[in-house]
């Protein structure tokens, strides 16, 4: 972690879940803007966002929760097995942390699963977030929503494999083949990625199911319409359909900027954190 940030950790107990969170305070800019940063499925907040910290000088405080099913957030009572959840439950978890801390205005960033959560938070609280940064958000994988709904069945199959088949790595690899078919498949990189995702494999599988469920029933156009002042990112080696979706929205909106990050796939925040952080900095009002 960057030396000019100080990290505080705490947790908030909900009825059925303990939500762990970190607040990184910028000692060089203590009065800077606030930003809420939401990670993707299968990873935690620190691993996703800490590599960007030393480049994010405009923000005085960065709130990074571990979403339900991931990181150091755990089911309650302690020892209870992980259960399926909806994306709305995750939105409520994050909203509860914001209310508890008194964060009523901030910027917003979300990656993958966290990008979907971010968009729904913005829809629920449109005046609470000024700038939004979306890194390959789960809701914007294809321009054609019906096609996306059909494809999401493959993600649910991968989630089911994670829960029922041995070794669990088979389901994780199937998921990676779907979301990032052009990724580097060197033995070292693949092993590190799979090892990271298997740490909370049940949470990962339920997050994938939560996205599939949300895609089937949400009014995507309404969710997109309520977004404002957005900067979105897609890796150059990511799905062409995802790039087309973001490009199409940006062409139709004056308040939506789209950036394609060269040399990256769906793991873009881990592959080019300094480049993405530089765009965060450059595009802030």
Short mmCIF file of C-alpha atoms in Angstrom, two decimals:
data_model
loop_
_atom_site.label_atom_id
_atom_site.label_comp_id
_atom_site.label_asym_id
_atom_site.label_seq_id
_atom_site.Cartn_x
_atom_site.Cartn_y
_atom_site.Cartn_z
CA UNK A 1 0.00 0.00 0.00
CA UNK A 2 1.20 3.53 -0.74
CA UNK A 3 2.97 5.18 2.16
CA UNK A 4 0.87 8.34 2.06
CA UNK A 5 -2.32 6.40 2.77
CA UNK A 6 -3.38 5.25 6.22
CA UNK A 7 -5.71 2.24 6.37
CA UNK A 8 -8.43 1.79 8.97
CA UNK A 9 -10.41 -1.46 9.15
CA UNK A 10 -13.78 -2.20 10.76
CA UNK A 11 -16.94 -4.21 10.21
CA UNK A 12 -20.69 -3.69 10.37
CA UNK A 13 -22.99 -6.50 11.48
CA UNK A 14 -26.13 -6.89 9.44
CA UNK A 15 -28.90 -9.33 10.35
CA UNK A 16 -27.25 -12.22 8.50
CA UNK A 17 -23.83 -10.93 7.47
CA UNK A 18 -20.77 -9.13 8.86
CA UNK A 19 -19.53 -6.65 6.27
CA UNK A 20 -15.82 -5.92 6.57
CA UNK A 21 -14.52 -2.65 5.17
CA UNK A 22 -11.40 -0.55 4.85
CA UNK A 23 -11.06 3.22 4.76
CA UNK A 24 -7.87 4.51 3.19
CA UNK A 25 -7.12 8.07 4.27
CA UNK A 26 -4.84 10.21 2.12
CA UNK A 27 -2.40 11.93 4.48
CA UNK A 28 -1.33 14.29 1.67
CA UNK A 29 -4.89 15.39 0.90
CA UNK A 30 -7.06 14.73 3.98
CA UNK A 31 -9.83 17.06 2.79
CA UNK A 32 -10.07 15.62 -0.71
CA UNK A 33 -13.17 14.03 -2.18
CA UNK A 34 -14.47 10.65 -1.04
CA UNK A 35 -14.85 7.61 -3.25
CA UNK A 36 -16.58 4.25 -2.70
CA UNK A 37 -14.80 1.40 -4.52
CA UNK A 38 -16.48 -1.98 -5.12
CA UNK A 39 -14.53 -5.07 -6.18
CA UNK A 40 -15.51 -7.98 -8.43
CA UNK A 41 -16.67 -11.51 -7.71
CA UNK A 42 -14.18 -13.86 -6.10
CA UNK A 43 -11.66 -11.26 -4.93
CA UNK A 44 -11.51 -8.79 -2.07
CA UNK A 45 -11.36 -5.03 -2.01
CA UNK A 46 -7.73 -4.61 -0.98
CA UNK A 47 -6.38 -6.88 -3.70
CA UNK A 48 -8.41 -5.05 -6.33
CA UNK A 49 -7.81 -1.42 -5.43
CA UNK A 50 -4.60 -1.08 -3.38
CA UNK A 51 -2.31 -1.13 -6.45
CA UNK A 52 -4.01 2.10 -7.60
CA UNK A 53 -3.70 3.99 -4.32
CA UNK A 54 -0.45 5.84 -4.86
CA UNK A 55 -1.85 7.28 -8.08
CA UNK A 56 -5.16 8.53 -6.63
CA UNK A 57 -4.16 11.89 -5.18
CA UNK A 58 -7.47 13.72 -5.65
CA UNK A 59 -9.33 11.65 -3.05
CA UNK A 60 -9.01 12.16 0.68
CA UNK A 61 -10.81 8.98 1.74
CA UNK A 62 -11.45 5.74 -0.13
CA UNK A 63 -14.05 3.32 1.25
CA UNK A 64 -13.40 -0.28 0.18
CA UNK A 65 -15.83 -2.90 1.56
CA UNK A 66 -15.52 -6.64 1.04
CA UNK A 67 -18.80 -7.58 -0.60
CA UNK A 68 -21.02 -10.41 0.64
CA UNK A 69 -19.44 -13.78 -0.08
CA UNK A 70 -15.92 -12.44 -0.47
CA UNK A 71 -12.86 -11.27 1.40
CA UNK A 72 -13.21 -10.91 5.16
CA UNK A 73 -17.00 -10.45 5.14
CA UNK A 74 -18.65 -13.51 6.68
CA UNK A 75 -22.13 -14.99 7.27
CA UNK A 76 -23.77 -14.55 10.67
CA UNK A 77 -23.98 -16.20 13.08
CA UNK A 78 -20.29 -17.04 12.77
CA UNK A 79 -19.76 -20.51 11.37
CA UNK A 80 -22.93 -20.49 9.29
CA UNK A 81 -22.48 -21.85 5.79
CA UNK A 82 -22.51 -19.51 2.80
CA UNK A 83 -25.96 -19.17 1.22
CA UNK A 84 -27.18 -17.87 -2.12
CA UNK A 85 -27.84 -14.12 -2.25
CA UNK A 86 -29.27 -11.52 -4.60
CA UNK A 87 -27.56 -8.45 -5.94
CA UNK A 88 -30.14 -6.35 -4.05
CA UNK A 89 -28.89 -7.81 -0.77
CA UNK A 90 -25.36 -6.70 -1.67
CA UNK A 91 -26.63 -3.23 -2.55
CA UNK A 92 -28.34 -3.05 0.85
CA UNK A 93 -25.13 -4.15 2.59
CA UNK A 94 -23.15 -1.36 0.99
CA UNK A 95 -25.90 1.20 1.59
CA UNK A 96 -25.93 0.23 5.27
CA UNK A 97 -22.18 0.85 5.53
CA UNK A 98 -22.57 4.24 3.85
CA UNK A 99 -25.37 5.21 6.23
CA UNK A 100 -23.43 3.97 9.26
CA UNK A 101 -20.40 6.07 8.28
CA UNK A 102 -22.46 9.09 7.23
CA UNK A 103 -21.16 9.01 3.67
CA UNK A 104 -23.96 10.88 1.92
CA UNK A 105 -21.93 12.16 -1.05
CA UNK A 106 -18.98 10.56 -2.80
CA UNK A 107 -17.63 9.34 -6.09
CA UNK A 108 -18.17 5.71 -7.04
CA UNK A 109 -16.12 2.97 -8.68
CA UNK A 110 -17.12 -0.61 -9.45
CA UNK A 111 -15.40 -3.54 -11.14
CA UNK A 112 -17.27 -6.46 -12.73
CA UNK A 113 -19.78 -7.71 -10.12
CA UNK A 114 -19.06 -4.56 -8.13
CA UNK A 115 -19.83 -2.53 -11.24
CA UNK A 116 -23.35 -3.92 -11.30
CA UNK A 117 -23.71 -3.15 -7.59
CA UNK A 118 -22.44 0.37 -8.25
CA UNK A 119 -24.98 0.97 -11.00
CA UNK A 120 -27.84 -0.21 -8.79
CA UNK A 121 -26.61 1.96 -5.92
CA UNK A 122 -26.61 4.95 -8.26
CA UNK A 123 -30.13 4.04 -9.36
CA UNK A 124 -31.24 3.81 -5.73
CA UNK A 125 -29.45 6.99 -4.62
CA UNK A 126 -28.96 9.16 -7.73
CA UNK A 127 -27.89 12.28 -5.83
CA UNK A 128 -25.39 10.51 -3.57
CA UNK A 129 -22.69 9.92 -6.19
CA UNK A 130 -20.98 12.56 -8.30
CA UNK A 131 -18.60 10.69 -10.60
CA UNK A 132 -18.90 7.00 -11.51
CA UNK A 133 -16.11 4.75 -12.78
CA UNK A 134 -17.15 1.37 -14.19
CA UNK A 135 -14.63 -1.34 -15.03
CA UNK A 136 -16.31 -4.01 -17.17
CA UNK A 137 -19.52 -3.96 -15.09
CA UNK A 138 -21.51 -7.19 -15.17
CA UNK A 139 -24.64 -5.57 -16.60
CA UNK A 140 -22.91 -4.28 -19.73
CA UNK A 141 -21.44 -7.37 -21.36
CA UNK A 142 -23.39 -7.24 -24.65
CA UNK A 143 -25.45 -4.65 -26.55
CA UNK A 144 -28.26 -7.18 -27.07
CA UNK A 145 -29.91 -7.85 -23.71
CA UNK A 146 -31.70 -10.98 -24.93
CA UNK A 147 -28.40 -12.43 -26.12
CA UNK A 148 -26.82 -11.56 -22.80
CA UNK A 149 -29.62 -13.31 -20.93
CA UNK A 150 -29.05 -16.46 -22.96
CA UNK A 151 -25.28 -16.41 -22.43
CA UNK A 152 -25.62 -15.92 -18.68
CA UNK A 153 -26.89 -19.51 -18.46
CA UNK A 154 -23.33 -20.62 -19.18
CA UNK A 155 -22.12 -18.63 -16.17
CA UNK A 156 -24.67 -20.37 -13.96
CA UNK A 157 -23.39 -23.71 -15.27
CA UNK A 158 -19.87 -22.68 -14.23
CA UNK A 159 -21.18 -21.66 -10.80
CA UNK A 160 -22.90 -25.02 -10.40
CA UNK A 161 -19.67 -26.80 -11.34
CA UNK A 162 -17.83 -24.89 -8.60
CA UNK A 163 -20.29 -26.18 -6.00
CA UNK A 164 -20.74 -29.77 -7.14
CA UNK A 165 -17.78 -31.00 -9.20
CA UNK A 166 -14.28 -31.93 -8.17
CA UNK A 167 -11.85 -30.46 -8.55
CA UNK A 168 -13.48 -27.05 -8.13
CA UNK A 169 -10.85 -25.63 -10.45
CA UNK A 170 -12.84 -27.00 -13.40
CA UNK A 171 -15.73 -24.62 -12.71
CA UNK A 172 -13.39 -21.69 -12.13
CA UNK A 173 -11.59 -22.33 -15.42
CA UNK A 174 -14.94 -22.59 -17.21
CA UNK A 175 -15.89 -19.19 -15.79
CA UNK A 176 -12.57 -17.68 -16.91
CA UNK A 177 -13.03 -19.10 -20.41
CA UNK A 178 -16.39 -17.32 -20.61
CA UNK A 179 -15.40 -13.93 -19.23
CA UNK A 180 -11.83 -13.76 -20.55
CA UNK A 181 -11.21 -16.17 -23.45
CA UNK A 182 -8.23 -14.17 -24.76
CA UNK A 183 -6.43 -14.04 -21.40
CA UNK A 184 -2.85 -15.15 -20.92
CA UNK A 185 -2.92 -18.88 -20.24
CA UNK A 186 0.66 -19.26 -19.10
CA UNK A 187 0.89 -21.82 -16.32
CA UNK A 188 2.08 -19.23 -13.81
CA UNK A 189 -0.66 -16.67 -14.49
CA UNK A 190 -3.43 -19.26 -14.74
CA UNK A 191 -2.39 -20.94 -11.49
CA UNK A 192 -2.27 -17.62 -9.63
CA UNK A 193 -5.70 -16.58 -10.93
CA UNK A 194 -7.39 -19.89 -10.13
CA UNK A 195 -5.75 -20.05 -6.70
CA UNK A 196 -7.02 -16.56 -5.89
CA UNK A 197 -10.58 -17.34 -6.98
CA UNK A 198 -10.86 -20.65 -5.11
CA UNK A 199 -10.31 -18.94 -1.74
CA UNK A 200 -14.04 -18.12 -1.40
CA UNK A 201 -15.36 -20.30 -4.19
CA UNK A 202 -18.90 -20.55 -2.79
CA UNK A 203 -19.16 -16.77 -2.60
CA UNK A 204 -17.85 -16.53 -6.17
CA UNK A 205 -20.42 -19.05 -7.40
CA UNK A 206 -23.31 -17.31 -5.66
CA UNK A 207 -22.18 -13.94 -7.01
CA UNK A 208 -22.28 -15.36 -10.54
CA UNK A 209 -25.79 -16.67 -9.89
CA UNK A 210 -26.82 -13.29 -8.47
CA UNK A 211 -25.73 -11.58 -11.69
CA UNK A 212 -27.58 -14.14 -13.83
CA UNK A 213 -30.71 -13.64 -11.77
CA UNK A 214 -30.42 -9.84 -12.00
CA UNK A 215 -29.85 -9.83 -15.75
CA UNK A 216 -32.99 -11.90 -16.28
CA UNK A 217 -35.33 -9.53 -14.47
CA UNK A 218 -33.84 -6.02 -14.20
CA UNK A 219 -34.88 -3.18 -16.49
CA UNK A 220 -31.40 -2.57 -17.87
CA UNK A 221 -32.36 0.48 -19.90
CA UNK A 222 -33.74 2.20 -16.80
CA UNK A 223 -30.58 1.38 -14.85
CA UNK A 224 -28.36 2.77 -17.61
CA UNK A 225 -30.51 5.87 -18.04
CA UNK A 226 -30.15 6.94 -14.40
CA UNK A 227 -26.35 6.79 -14.51
CA UNK A 228 -24.58 10.14 -14.90
CA UNK A 229 -21.04 11.45 -15.37
CA UNK A 230 -19.64 7.99 -16.12
CA UNK A 231 -16.20 6.83 -17.21
CA UNK A 232 -16.17 3.18 -18.29
CA UNK A 233 -13.30 0.84 -19.06
CA UNK A 234 -12.95 -2.38 -21.07
CA UNK A 235 -9.77 -4.33 -21.78
CA UNK A 236 -8.60 -4.50 -25.40
CA UNK A 237 -8.43 -8.31 -25.13
CA UNK A 238 -11.88 -8.57 -23.57
CA UNK A 239 -15.02 -9.65 -25.42
CA UNK A 240 -15.73 -7.65 -28.59
CA UNK A 241 -19.39 -7.62 -27.59
CA UNK A 242 -18.51 -5.87 -24.33
CA UNK A 243 -16.49 -3.21 -26.13
CA UNK A 244 -19.36 -2.69 -28.55
CA UNK A 245 -21.83 -2.25 -25.69
CA UNK A 246 -19.77 0.44 -23.96
CA UNK A 247 -18.92 2.17 -27.23
CA UNK A 248 -22.59 2.31 -28.19
CA UNK A 249 -23.62 3.88 -24.89
CA UNK A 250 -20.80 6.44 -25.02
CA UNK A 251 -21.78 7.45 -28.55
CA UNK A 252 -25.33 8.11 -27.38
CA UNK A 253 -24.44 10.00 -24.20
CA UNK A 254 -22.64 13.31 -23.59
CA UNK A 255 -21.88 12.33 -19.99
CA UNK A 256 -20.36 8.90 -20.66
CA UNK A 257 -16.67 8.46 -21.59
CA UNK A 258 -15.38 5.08 -22.73
CA UNK A 259 -11.75 3.93 -22.50
CA UNK A 260 -10.30 0.76 -23.96
CA UNK A 261 -7.23 -0.31 -21.97
CA UNK A 262 -4.59 -1.78 -24.26
CA UNK A 263 -3.02 -5.14 -23.45
CA UNK A 264 -5.59 -6.11 -20.83
CA UNK A 265 -8.49 -8.54 -20.47
CA UNK A 266 -11.15 -8.81 -17.77
CA UNK A 267 -8.37 -8.61 -15.16
CA UNK A 268 -7.64 -5.02 -16.22
CA UNK A 269 -7.47 -3.47 -12.70
CA UNK A 270 -4.74 -5.97 -11.79
CA UNK A 271 -2.89 -5.65 -15.10
CA UNK A 272 -2.83 -1.87 -15.62
CA UNK A 273 -3.66 -0.22 -12.26
CA UNK A 274 -1.53 2.87 -12.87
CA UNK A 275 -3.04 3.51 -16.31
CA UNK A 276 -6.60 3.20 -14.99
CA UNK A 277 -5.79 5.39 -11.97
CA UNK A 278 -4.31 8.03 -14.30
CA UNK A 279 -7.61 8.15 -16.18
CA UNK A 280 -9.49 8.37 -12.88
CA UNK A 281 -7.35 11.39 -12.00
CA UNK A 282 -7.56 13.04 -15.41
CA UNK A 283 -11.34 12.78 -15.73
CA UNK A 284 -12.36 13.99 -12.28
CA UNK A 285 -14.24 17.32 -12.36
#
